[in-house]
Structure formats: C-alpha cells, structure tokens
Amino acid sequence: MSYPGYPPTGYPPFPGYPPTGQESSFPPPGQYPYPSGFPPMGGGAYPPAPSSGYPGAGGYPAPGGYPAPGGYPGAPQPGGAPSYPGVLPGQGFGAPPGGAGFPGYPQPPTQSYGGGPAQVPLPGGFPGGAMPSQYPGGQSPYPSQPAPMTQGTHGTIRPAANFDAMRDAEVLRKAMKGFGTDEQAIIDVVANRSNDQRQKIKAAFKTMYGKDLIKDLKSELSGNMEELILALFMPSTYYDAWSLRNAMKGAGTQERVLIEILCTRTNQEIREIVRCYQSEFGRDLEKDIRSDTSGHFERLLVSMCQGNRDENQNVNHQLAQEDAQRLYQAGEGRLGTDESCFNMILATRSFPQLKATMEAYSRMANRDLLNSVSREFSGNVESGLKTILQCALNRPAFFAERLYYSMKGAGTDDSTLVRIVVTRSEIDLVQIKQMFSQMYQKTLGTMIASDTSGDYRKLLLAIVGQ
C-alpha cells in the first residue's frame, strides 16, 4: 500500500523528553516478583550525576536522565506491534526506497522513512529523547536528507505533575464504593498517569486499604473496559510476557501476537520479557514457542527470543550490498527458497542496516524486498519476516496499519486495539496518529469512536488524546 503524503516532512523535536519521573517503567519492588537482576524502582538504580558539579547532588540522573531499563524513545515498548493482519500479497509497505524508479509508485525524495533513525530501537534510547539525525561519526547514510530532521518519538501519556499516589488511591476507592461505579473518576485517573505512576497507585492502595486494587477493579468492571484497565495497570514488561503466555495457552496459538511482540522489540526488552516470563509463569519462553510452532516460523521466533540482534547504529553500505545480493540469490534468483539465509540476515542485522539492505535490494533487483518476501514465503513466517522489515522502514506506520485492520470491516479485534494503544501510549502514539491520518484520510480517534462504545470508548479516546 503506498502511503499518501509519505514520508512525512518530519516532526518538531520534543525537548526534555522523557519527562522526569518517566524513566523507569517498573513496578515497586514486591509488586511482581521479578528476578533479583532487575533494577530497583525510583531512582535507586541511577549512579550519582557526574556532570552536576554540585556537592550532594547524588541520586539524580545527569541532565538528560539515564535511559530506562526498557530502552527509551526509539525503542518499541513491550506490547509492541499489534497482531498481524498481513499486508495483501503483492502490496508493499509504502513506496519503495528511493533509487529504482518503479512505475506506478510515487517516488518520495531519497529520505529515510518517517524521519530517519528515530523509528529504530536504539540500545537504551537517547537521554533527552531527541534523536540525532546523523549517525555516529557525523556521516548520515542519506546525504540528500536535510540535517535538521532531528525528531524524538512522542507518547500521548506523560507522567502527571504533582502526582500523589495516596490521593489517587483514595479517588479510586471512592469511585468503587457503594452502589454502582463512578467510571468517569476511574478514567480521569488512569488515562492521565504514566505506567510508573499507576504502579505506585497500586502499591498505595494496598498499603492504605489492605486490598488489592486489581481485584477490586475486576469485580467492578467487565468486558473490554476491564481488559483495558487491567492492561494499563500491568508493568509494561509483564504485559508483554502475559500477552505471550495468553497467546499460547489452551488450544490453538495466536501467532499474530507472538510476531507482534517478538519481532519488534529491542534486545534488552526481549531479555527482560524472557526473564519475566520465567519468574511469573515458571515457564521457559523458548520451550513454549518450540512446542506451539513449527518449521521456519519456529526458527524465526526462536532467533527473535535470543535478544541478540546487532544494535550498532552505524550502517555498513558494503554489507548492505552483499546482503541484498545474498537475499536475491536465496529467493528470486533461484528455484525454491533458501529460508535460512533470510532468517540469518533478518534476525541478526540492526534495523538501520536492514533499511539500507532494502534500499540496495530495490536498486539491484528492481523489486521491493517486501514484495519478494510475499512471493517466496507464505503464512506465519511471511508475516514475521515482513514485520521485521516494516519496523526497519517506519515503525509508527506499521502500528497505524495494525490499528486500522483491528477495526476495519465487521467487528473489532479489541485485544489488538487495547494492546497497541496501551503499549505505545508512552512511546510514539503521537507519530502513529499522524501516520494514521496520512494513510487513511481519517483520524485514529474518529475510527475508534465509531467502532467502540460506552466507558471503553471514553477511556480509549482519553488515552489517544482526542
């Protein structure tokens, strides 16, 4: 599908992001029994600021803040890519990279999609949130790209200023006491607090009332509203691990969820998910994947859950050329397909490197690599490989497309809608909304409003920021 008005002309930089207090997305100790390797909450994990020069300034992160355990702005947060409805065969993901002139494709200027390295999960994110437009060494891989395209990614939910966990816990308690439930009061609290703040509210509630906030909420709510509220109160790594477990429990497997989460995360996030899966559910993620999937799809997911993708942000153009050649010879250039070659390159190369490989491929083969994957593969392994490539190109566009298909046609895939809105709400939901409007000529809010109802709709729209 070619994206109208694409690539965007760049978003304004977002100074001072992540906002203070949002650096850690983990619950207070004791909230979930994470393995001892997890850093403690609330600044305890930060070394004293070396640059402050003030005596006694210890305990605070240096001006930009240290990247949080989850990896910041560019990094896809847990909950990742929505479940995969799949691009129709033969339909690429946007216009192919500049270089080869394709008939029938609008040719954007040779400019990295969606504003360059910003969509790429960087190891640990950039303190301060603004992404550098140049690669290390000052040499941008796209010389034709205007240098000032520095953009951060941007969530719709920010930590509340003057946050008071006990006051919020009291508001929630009042909203649930007596007859009926004051849903609006609940919406006002949860939609305007960061995940980190919600963990503190949960702890304060238990301290103050000796009751479990989640159990209380469950008894008051039902259906989609319940699913959405519970998702908002889970720490993000736990929500990912929980979604994976849910996708493999019982009869049948929701492969789309496995692809969505495992194919879009940074190394650090994947390793944390694997640890959390083990500590929370007492199970080995890789074993569960092996017993629930098979063939080339199983191999791709097992590769993904190693969390060993190269995260060096420098692009090696010589290697991109060689990889493009290898991929061509493993697919279009022979009878049959050498699947292991595709698996090796797509599972190990960094996202910026894969983007350069896609551009080299389209110049060499006169065909979009996404199209070649559609021709050479089918089913789940095709969806998985394309998810990796689409994330390398333009992560917000990828999520926008998933959101669109979760609501398009009869019925709504509410689990996918909830998962994407919740997991992207503090990372790049602003960009996803912008891409959504460009791609579908309507706003995300309009589509959510016409597809949902009641308090569930109100809370979704409050998160999306309508």
PDB file of C-alpha atoms in Angstrom, residues 20 87 97 116 157 163 190 206 214 216 227 239 264 279 294-295 312 336 340 355 397 401 413:
ATOM      1  CA  THR A  20      11.312  13.384  34.582  1.00  0.00           C
ATOM      2  CA  VAL A  87      -0.394  -6.771   4.015  1.00  0.00           C
ATOM      3  CA  PRO A  97      13.089   3.074  -1.073  1.00  0.00           C
ATOM      4  CA  GLY A 116      15.294   8.592   9.925  1.00  0.00           C
ATOM      5  CA  ILE A 157       0.510   9.990  28.061  1.00  0.00           C
ATOM      6  CA  PHE A 163       1.482  13.279  41.455  1.00  0.00           C
ATOM      7  CA  VAL A 190      -5.762   6.110  34.790  1.00  0.00           C
ATOM      8  CA  LYS A 206      -2.821  -1.936  49.182  1.00  0.00           C
ATOM      9  CA  ILE A 214      -6.755  -5.025  40.605  1.00  0.00           C
ATOM     10  CA  ASP A 216     -11.429  -4.574  43.247  1.00  0.00           C
ATOM     11  CA  GLU A 227      -9.299  -5.710  29.744  1.00  0.00           C
ATOM     12  CA  TYR A 239       2.129  -7.063  29.994  1.00  0.00           C
ATOM     13  CA  THR A 264       9.628  -5.638  17.152  1.00  0.00           C
ATOM     14  CA  SER A 279       9.657 -15.718  37.034  1.00  0.00           C
ATOM     15  CA  SER A 294       6.958 -25.433  13.839  1.00  0.00           C
ATOM     16  CA  GLY A 295       9.154 -25.218  10.767  1.00  0.00           C
ATOM     17  CA  ASN A 312      25.286  -0.866  16.352  1.00  0.00           C
ATOM     18  CA  GLY A 336      12.785 -22.602  -4.470  1.00  0.00           C
ATOM     19  CA  SER A 340      17.753 -19.964   6.407  1.00  0.00           C
ATOM     20  CA  LYS A 355      16.740  -0.451   5.894  1.00  0.00           C
ATOM     21  CA  ALA A 397       3.276   3.422  10.037  1.00  0.00           C
ATOM     22  CA  GLU A 401      -1.730  -0.166   9.780  1.00  0.00           C
ATOM     23  CA  ASP A 413     -10.309  -7.048  17.263  1.00  0.00           C
TER      24      ASP A 413
END
